[in-house]
PDB file of C-alpha atoms in Angstrom:
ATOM      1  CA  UNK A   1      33.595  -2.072 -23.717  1.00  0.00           C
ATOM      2  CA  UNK A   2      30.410  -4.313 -24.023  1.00  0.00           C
ATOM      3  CA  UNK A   3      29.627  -5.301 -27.476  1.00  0.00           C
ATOM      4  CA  UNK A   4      26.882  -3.836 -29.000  1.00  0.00           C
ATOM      5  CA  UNK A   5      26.104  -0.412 -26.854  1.00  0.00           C
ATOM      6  CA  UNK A   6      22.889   1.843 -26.900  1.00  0.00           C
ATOM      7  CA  UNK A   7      22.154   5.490 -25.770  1.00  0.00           C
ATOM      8  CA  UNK A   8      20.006   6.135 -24.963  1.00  0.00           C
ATOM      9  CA  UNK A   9      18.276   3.579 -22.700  1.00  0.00           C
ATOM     10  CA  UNK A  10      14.833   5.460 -22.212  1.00  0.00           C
ATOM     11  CA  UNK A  11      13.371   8.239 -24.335  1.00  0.00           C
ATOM     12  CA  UNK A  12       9.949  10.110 -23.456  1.00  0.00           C
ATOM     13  CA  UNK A  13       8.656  12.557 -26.532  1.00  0.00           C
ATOM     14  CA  UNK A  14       5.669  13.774 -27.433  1.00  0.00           C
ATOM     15  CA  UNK A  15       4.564  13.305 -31.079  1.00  0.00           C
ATOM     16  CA  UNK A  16       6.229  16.737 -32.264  1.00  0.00           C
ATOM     17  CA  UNK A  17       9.228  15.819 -30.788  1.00  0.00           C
ATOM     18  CA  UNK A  18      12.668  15.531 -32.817  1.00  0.00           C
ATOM     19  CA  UNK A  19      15.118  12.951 -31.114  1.00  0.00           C
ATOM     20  CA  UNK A  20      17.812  10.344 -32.459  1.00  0.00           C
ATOM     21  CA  UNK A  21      18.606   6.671 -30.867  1.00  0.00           C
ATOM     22  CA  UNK A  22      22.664   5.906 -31.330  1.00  0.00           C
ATOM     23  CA  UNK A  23      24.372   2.402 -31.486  1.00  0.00           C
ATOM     24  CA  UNK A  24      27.763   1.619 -31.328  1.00  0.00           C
ATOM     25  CA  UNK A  25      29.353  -1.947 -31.958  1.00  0.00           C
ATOM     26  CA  UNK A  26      32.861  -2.705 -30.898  1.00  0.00           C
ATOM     27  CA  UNK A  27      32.917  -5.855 -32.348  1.00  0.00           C
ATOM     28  CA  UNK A  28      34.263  -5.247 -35.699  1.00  0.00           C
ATOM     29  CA  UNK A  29      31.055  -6.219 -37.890  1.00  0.00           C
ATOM     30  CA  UNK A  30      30.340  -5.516 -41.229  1.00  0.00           C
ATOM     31  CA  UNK A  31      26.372  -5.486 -40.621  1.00  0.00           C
ATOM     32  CA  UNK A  32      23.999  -3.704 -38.594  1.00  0.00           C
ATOM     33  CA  UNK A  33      20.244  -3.708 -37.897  1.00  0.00           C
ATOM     34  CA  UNK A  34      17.604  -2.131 -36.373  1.00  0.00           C
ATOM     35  CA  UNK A  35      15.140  -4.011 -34.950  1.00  0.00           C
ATOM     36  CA  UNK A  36      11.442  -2.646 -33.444  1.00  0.00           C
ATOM     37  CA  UNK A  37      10.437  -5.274 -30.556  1.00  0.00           C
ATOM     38  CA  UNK A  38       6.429  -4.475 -29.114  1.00  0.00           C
ATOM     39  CA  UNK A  39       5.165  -7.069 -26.211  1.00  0.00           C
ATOM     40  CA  UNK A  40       3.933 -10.100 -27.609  1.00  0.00           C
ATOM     41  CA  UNK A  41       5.165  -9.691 -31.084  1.00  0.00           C
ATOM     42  CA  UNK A  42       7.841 -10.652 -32.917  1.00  0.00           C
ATOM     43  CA  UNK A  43      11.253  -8.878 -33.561  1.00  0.00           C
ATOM     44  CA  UNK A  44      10.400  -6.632 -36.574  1.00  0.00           C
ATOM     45  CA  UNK A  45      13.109  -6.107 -38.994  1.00  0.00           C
ATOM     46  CA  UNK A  46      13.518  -2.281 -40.021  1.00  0.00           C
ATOM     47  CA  UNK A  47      17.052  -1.245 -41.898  1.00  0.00           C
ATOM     48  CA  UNK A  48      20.017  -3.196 -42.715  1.00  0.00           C
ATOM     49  CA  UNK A  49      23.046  -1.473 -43.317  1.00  0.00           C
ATOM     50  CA  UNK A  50      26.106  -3.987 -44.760  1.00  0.00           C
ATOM     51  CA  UNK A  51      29.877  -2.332 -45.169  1.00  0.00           C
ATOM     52  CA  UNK A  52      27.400   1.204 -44.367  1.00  0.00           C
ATOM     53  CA  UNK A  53      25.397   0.393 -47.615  1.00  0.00           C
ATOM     54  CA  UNK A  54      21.469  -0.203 -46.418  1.00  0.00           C
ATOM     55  CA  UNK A  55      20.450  -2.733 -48.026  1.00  0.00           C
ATOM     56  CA  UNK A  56      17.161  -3.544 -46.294  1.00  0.00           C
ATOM     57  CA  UNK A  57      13.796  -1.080 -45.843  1.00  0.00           C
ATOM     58  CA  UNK A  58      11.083  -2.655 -44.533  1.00  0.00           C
ATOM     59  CA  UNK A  59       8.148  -0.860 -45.813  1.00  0.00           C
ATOM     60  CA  UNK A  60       9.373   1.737 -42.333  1.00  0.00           C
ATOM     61  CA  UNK A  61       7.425   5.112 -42.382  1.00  0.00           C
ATOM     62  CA  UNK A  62       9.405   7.256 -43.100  1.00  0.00           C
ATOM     63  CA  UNK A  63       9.181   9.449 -40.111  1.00  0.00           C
ATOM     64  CA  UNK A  64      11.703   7.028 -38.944  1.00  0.00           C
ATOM     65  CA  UNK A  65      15.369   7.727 -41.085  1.00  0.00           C
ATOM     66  CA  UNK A  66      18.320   5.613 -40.512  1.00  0.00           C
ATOM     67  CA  UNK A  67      21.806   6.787 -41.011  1.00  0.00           C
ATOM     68  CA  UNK A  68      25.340   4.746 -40.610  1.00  0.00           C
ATOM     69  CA  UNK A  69      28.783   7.372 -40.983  1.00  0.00           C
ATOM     70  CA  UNK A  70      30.529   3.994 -40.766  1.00  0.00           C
ATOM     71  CA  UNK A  71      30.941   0.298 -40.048  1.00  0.00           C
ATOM     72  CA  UNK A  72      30.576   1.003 -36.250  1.00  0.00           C
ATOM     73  CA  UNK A  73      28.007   3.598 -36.112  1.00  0.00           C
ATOM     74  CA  UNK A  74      24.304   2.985 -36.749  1.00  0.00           C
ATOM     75  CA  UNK A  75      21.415   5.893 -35.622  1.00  0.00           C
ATOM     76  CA  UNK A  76      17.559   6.170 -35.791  1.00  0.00           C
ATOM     77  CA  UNK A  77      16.456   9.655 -36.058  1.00  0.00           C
ATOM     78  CA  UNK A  78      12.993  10.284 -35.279  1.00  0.00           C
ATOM     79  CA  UNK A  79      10.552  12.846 -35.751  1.00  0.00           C
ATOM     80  CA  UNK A  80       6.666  12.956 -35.357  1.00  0.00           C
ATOM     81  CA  UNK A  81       6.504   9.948 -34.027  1.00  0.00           C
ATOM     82  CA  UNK A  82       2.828   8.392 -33.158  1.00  0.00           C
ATOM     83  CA  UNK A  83       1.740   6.772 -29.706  1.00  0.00           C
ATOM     84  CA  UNK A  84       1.860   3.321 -31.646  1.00  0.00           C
ATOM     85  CA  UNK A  85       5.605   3.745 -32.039  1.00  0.00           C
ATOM     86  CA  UNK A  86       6.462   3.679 -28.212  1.00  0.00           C
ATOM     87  CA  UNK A  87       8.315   0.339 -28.359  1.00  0.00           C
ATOM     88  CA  UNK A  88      11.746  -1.023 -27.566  1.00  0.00           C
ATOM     89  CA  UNK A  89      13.889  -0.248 -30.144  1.00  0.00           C
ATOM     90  CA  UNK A  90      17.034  -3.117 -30.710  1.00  0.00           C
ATOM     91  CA  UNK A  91      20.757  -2.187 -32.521  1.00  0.00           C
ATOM     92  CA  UNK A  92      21.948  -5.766 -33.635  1.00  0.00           C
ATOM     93  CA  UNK A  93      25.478  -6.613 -35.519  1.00  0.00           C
ATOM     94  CA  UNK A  94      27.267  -9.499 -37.397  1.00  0.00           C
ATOM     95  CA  UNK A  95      29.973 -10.133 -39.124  1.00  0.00           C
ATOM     96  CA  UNK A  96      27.579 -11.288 -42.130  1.00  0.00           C
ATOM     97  CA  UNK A  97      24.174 -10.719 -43.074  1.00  0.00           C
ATOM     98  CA  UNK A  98      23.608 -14.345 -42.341  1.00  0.00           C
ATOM     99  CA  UNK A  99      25.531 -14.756 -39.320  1.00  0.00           C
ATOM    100  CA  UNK A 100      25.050 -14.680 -35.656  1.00  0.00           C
ATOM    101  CA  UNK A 101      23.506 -11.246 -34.471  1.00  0.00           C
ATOM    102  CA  UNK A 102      24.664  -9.705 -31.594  1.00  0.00           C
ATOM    103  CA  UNK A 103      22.352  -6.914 -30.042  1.00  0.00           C
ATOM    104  CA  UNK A 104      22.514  -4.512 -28.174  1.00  0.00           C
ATOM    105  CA  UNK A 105      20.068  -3.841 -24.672  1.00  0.00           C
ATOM    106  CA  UNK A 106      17.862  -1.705 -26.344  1.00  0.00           C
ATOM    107  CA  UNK A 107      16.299   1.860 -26.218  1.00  0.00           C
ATOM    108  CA  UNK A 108      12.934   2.289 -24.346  1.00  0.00           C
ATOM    109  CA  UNK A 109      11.285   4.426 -26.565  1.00  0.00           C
ATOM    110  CA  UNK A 110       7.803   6.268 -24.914  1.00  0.00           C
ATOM    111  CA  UNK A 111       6.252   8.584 -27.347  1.00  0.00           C
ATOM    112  CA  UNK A 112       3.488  10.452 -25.997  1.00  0.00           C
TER     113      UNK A 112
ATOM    114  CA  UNK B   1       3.038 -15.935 -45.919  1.00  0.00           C
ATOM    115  CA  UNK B   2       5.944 -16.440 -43.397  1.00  0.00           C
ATOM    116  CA  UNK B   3       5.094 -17.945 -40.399  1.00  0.00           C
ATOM    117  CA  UNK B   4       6.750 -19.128 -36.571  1.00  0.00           C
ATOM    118  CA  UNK B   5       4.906 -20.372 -34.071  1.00  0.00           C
ATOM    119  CA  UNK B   6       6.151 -20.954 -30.335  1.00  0.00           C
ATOM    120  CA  UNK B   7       3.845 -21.226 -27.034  1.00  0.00           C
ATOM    121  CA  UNK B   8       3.558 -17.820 -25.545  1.00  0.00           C
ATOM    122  CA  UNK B   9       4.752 -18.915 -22.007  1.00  0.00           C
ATOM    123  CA  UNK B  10       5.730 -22.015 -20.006  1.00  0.00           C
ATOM    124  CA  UNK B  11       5.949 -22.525 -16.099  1.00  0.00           C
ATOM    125  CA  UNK B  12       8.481 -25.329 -14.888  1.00  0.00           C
ATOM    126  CA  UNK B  13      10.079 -26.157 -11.677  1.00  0.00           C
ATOM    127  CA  UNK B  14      13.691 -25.812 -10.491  1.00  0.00           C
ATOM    128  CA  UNK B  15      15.825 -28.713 -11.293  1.00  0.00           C
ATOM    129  CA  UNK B  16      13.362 -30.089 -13.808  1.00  0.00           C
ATOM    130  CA  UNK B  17      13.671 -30.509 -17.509  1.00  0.00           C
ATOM    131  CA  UNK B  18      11.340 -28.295 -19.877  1.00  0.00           C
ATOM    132  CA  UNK B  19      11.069 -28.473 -23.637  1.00  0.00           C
ATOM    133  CA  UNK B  20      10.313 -25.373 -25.778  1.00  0.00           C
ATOM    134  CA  UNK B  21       9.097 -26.115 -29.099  1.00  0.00           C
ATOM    135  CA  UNK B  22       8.889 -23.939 -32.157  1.00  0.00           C
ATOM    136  CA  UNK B  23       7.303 -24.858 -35.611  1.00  0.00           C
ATOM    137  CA  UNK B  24       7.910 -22.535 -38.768  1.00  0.00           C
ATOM    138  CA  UNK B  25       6.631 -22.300 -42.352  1.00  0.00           C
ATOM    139  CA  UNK B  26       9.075 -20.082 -44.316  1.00  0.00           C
ATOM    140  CA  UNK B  27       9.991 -20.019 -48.221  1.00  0.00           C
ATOM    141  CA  UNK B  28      12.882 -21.670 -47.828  1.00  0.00           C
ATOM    142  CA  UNK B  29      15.187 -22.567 -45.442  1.00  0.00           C
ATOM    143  CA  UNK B  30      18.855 -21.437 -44.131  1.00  0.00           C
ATOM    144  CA  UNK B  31      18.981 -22.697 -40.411  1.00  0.00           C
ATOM    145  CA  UNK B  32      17.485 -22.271 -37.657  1.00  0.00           C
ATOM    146  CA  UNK B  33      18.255 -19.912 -33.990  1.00  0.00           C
ATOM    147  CA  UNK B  34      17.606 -19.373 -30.290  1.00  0.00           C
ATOM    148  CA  UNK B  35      17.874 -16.727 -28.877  1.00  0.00           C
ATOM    149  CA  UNK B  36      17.780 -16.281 -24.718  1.00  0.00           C
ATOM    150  CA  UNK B  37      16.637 -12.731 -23.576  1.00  0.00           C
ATOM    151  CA  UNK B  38      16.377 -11.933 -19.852  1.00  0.00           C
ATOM    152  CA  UNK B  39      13.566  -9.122 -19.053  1.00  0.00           C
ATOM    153  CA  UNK B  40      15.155  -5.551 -19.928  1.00  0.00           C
ATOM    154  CA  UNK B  41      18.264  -7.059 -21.597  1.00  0.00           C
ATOM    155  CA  UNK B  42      19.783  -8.029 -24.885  1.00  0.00           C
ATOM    156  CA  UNK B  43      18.532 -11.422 -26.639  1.00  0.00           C
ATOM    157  CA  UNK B  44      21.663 -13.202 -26.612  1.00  0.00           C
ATOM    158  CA  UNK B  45      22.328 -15.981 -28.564  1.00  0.00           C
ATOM    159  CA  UNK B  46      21.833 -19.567 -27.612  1.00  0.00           C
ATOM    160  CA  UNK B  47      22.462 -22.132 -30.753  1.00  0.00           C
ATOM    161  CA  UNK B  48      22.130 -22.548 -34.808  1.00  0.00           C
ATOM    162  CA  UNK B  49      20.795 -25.420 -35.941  1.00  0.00           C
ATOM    163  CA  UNK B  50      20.810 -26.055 -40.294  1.00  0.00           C
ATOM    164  CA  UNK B  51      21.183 -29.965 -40.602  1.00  0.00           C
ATOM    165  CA  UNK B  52      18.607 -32.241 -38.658  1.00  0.00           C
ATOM    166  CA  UNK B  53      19.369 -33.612 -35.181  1.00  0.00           C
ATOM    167  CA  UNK B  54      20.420 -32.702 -31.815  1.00  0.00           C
ATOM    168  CA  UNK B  55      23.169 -30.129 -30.832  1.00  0.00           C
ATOM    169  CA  UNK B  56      24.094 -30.299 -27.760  1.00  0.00           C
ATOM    170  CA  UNK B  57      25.613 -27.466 -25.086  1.00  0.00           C
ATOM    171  CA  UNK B  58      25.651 -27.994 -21.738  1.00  0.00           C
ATOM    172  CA  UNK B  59      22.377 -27.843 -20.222  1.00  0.00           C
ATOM    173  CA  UNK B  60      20.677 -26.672 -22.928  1.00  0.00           C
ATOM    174  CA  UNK B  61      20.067 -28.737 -26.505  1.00  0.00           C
ATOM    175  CA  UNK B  62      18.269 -27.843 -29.822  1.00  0.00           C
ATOM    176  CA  UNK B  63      16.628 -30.030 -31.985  1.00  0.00           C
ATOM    177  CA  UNK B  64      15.516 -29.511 -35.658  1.00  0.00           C
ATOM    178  CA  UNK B  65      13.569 -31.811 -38.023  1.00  0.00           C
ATOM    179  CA  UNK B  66      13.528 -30.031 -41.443  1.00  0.00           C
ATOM    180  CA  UNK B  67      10.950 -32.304 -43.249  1.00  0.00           C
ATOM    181  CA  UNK B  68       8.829 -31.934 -40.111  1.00  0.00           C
ATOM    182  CA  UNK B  69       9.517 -27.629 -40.101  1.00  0.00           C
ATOM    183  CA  UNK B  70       9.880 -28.310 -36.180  1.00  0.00           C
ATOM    184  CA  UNK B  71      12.671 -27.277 -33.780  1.00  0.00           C
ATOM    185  CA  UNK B  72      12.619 -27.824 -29.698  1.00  0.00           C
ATOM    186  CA  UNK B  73      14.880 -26.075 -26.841  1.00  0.00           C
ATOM    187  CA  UNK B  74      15.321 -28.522 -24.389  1.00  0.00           C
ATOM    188  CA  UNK B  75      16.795 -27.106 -20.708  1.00  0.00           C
ATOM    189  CA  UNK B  76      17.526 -29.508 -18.560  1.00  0.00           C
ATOM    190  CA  UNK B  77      18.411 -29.122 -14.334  1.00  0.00           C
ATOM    191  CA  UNK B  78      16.643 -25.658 -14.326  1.00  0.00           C
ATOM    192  CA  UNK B  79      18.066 -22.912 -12.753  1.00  0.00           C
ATOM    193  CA  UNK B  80      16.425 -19.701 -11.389  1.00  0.00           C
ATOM    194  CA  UNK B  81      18.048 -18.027 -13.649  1.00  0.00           C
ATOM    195  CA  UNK B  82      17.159 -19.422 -16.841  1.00  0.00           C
ATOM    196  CA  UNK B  83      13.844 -17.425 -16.138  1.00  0.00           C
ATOM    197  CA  UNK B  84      13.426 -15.277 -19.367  1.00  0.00           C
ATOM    198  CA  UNK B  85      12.123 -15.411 -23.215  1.00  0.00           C
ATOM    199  CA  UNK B  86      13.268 -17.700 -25.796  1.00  0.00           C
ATOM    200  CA  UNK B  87      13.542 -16.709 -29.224  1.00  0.00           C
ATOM    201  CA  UNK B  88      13.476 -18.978 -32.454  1.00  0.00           C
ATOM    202  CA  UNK B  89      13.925 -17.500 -35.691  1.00  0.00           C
ATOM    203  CA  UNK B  90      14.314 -19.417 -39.274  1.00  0.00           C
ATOM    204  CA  UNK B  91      16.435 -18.066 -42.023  1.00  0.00           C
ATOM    205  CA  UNK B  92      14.407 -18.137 -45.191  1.00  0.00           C
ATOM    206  CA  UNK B  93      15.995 -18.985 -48.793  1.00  0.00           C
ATOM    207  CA  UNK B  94      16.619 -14.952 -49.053  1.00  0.00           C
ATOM    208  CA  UNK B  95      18.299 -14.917 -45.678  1.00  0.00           C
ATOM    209  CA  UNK B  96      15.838 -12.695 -43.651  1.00  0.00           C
ATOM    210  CA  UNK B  97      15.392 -14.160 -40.575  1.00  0.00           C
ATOM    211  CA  UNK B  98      11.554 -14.693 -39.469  1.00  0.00           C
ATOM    212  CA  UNK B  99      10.685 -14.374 -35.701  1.00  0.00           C
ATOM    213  CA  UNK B 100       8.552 -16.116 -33.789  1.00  0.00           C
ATOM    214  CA  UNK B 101       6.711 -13.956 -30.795  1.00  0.00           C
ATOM    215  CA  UNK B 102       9.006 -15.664 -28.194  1.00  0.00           C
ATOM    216  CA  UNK B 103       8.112 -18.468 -25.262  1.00  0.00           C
ATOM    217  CA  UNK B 104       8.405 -16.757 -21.577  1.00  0.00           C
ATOM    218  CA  UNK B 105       9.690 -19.272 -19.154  1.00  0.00           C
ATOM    219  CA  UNK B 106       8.749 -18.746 -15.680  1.00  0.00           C
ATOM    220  CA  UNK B 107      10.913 -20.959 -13.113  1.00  0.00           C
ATOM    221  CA  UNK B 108       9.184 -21.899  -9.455  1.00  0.00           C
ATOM    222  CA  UNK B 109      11.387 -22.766  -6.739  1.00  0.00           C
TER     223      UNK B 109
END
């Protein structure tokens, strides 16, 4: 089992579109992130759950909703998504919130 | 406001040495981190740096100079496969870490 896992790799939707991006860490964290990554830009921060808790929103519209059943379990469930949104989308873990982060390979997300 | 600033992309030879700097202005400061990430894969981490000076790992070194807000990369006997984006990223004194955009390295034979 790889450490940090992703499903799925590449999404296509169209703006009215309901679909949801899983992660799965096998690592035995206590943290896990999502992270939105566009060319060129940096890696932008968007939840942080800690023992399933989020403790970190960052200003994310909310037709993006996070949701973490447990320590090993993180999804992003989106719904009428925009064009601007078609990025890769990144499922990171640590032990602590300050710690090494260990991602996953990402979802390539299309939205049409 | 928060701010990391790496060169967008470097070309080096095979064999050679290349430096990859990074300069950051961030409330605060927890350490400092590369990250490697290979085109369609994970970033993967590459070293932590939180007191000044050189840490050394193999091939690859980072530097920091806190006073200075300046951290460098340095890869030496280049390899093909060292090809791919470098992250840095600075933990700030609430322990968010701030990105930079990321320094493609091409490698030429």
């Amino acid at each position: 089992e790889t450490g940090v896992t992703q499903t799925p790799r590449h999404l296509v939707m169209g703006m009215t579109n309901k679909k949801s991006l899983k992660c799965e860490q096998h690592l035995g964290h206590n943290a896990m992130y999502w992270y939105k990554q566009s060319a060129k830009k940096p890696l932008e921060l968007m939840f942080v759950y800690n023992f399933k808790e989020q403790t970190e929103n960052n200003s994310v519209p909310s037709r993006f909703s996070p949701e973490c059943p447990n320590s090993s379990h993180l999804f992003l469930h989106l719904h009428t998504l925009q064009p601007e949104d078609s990025a890769l989308y990144l499922c990171a873990s640590s032990q602590e919130i300050t710690g090494e982060l260990f991602f996953g390979e990402g979802s390539r997300l299309t939205v049409l | 406001g928060q701010n990391i600033d790496q060169p967008t992309e470097m070309t080096a030879t095979e064999g050679a040495i290349v430096q990859i700097n990074c300069t950051y202005q961030t409330s605060g400061f927890n350490g400092l981190f590369w990250y490697q990430q290979h085109a369609g894969e994970a970033p993967t981490f590459l070293s932590y740096n939180v007191l000044d000076g050189l840490e050394e790992k193999g091939r690859f070194s980072s530097f920091l100079s806190r006073s200075k807000g300046y951290s460098y990369l340095l890869l030496k006997e280049l390899q093909m496969k060292d090809s791919a984006s470098y992250l840095c990223a600075v933990l700030d004194s609430n322990y968010q870490l701030i990105w930079g955009a990321g320094t493609k390295l091409i490698i030429k034979p």
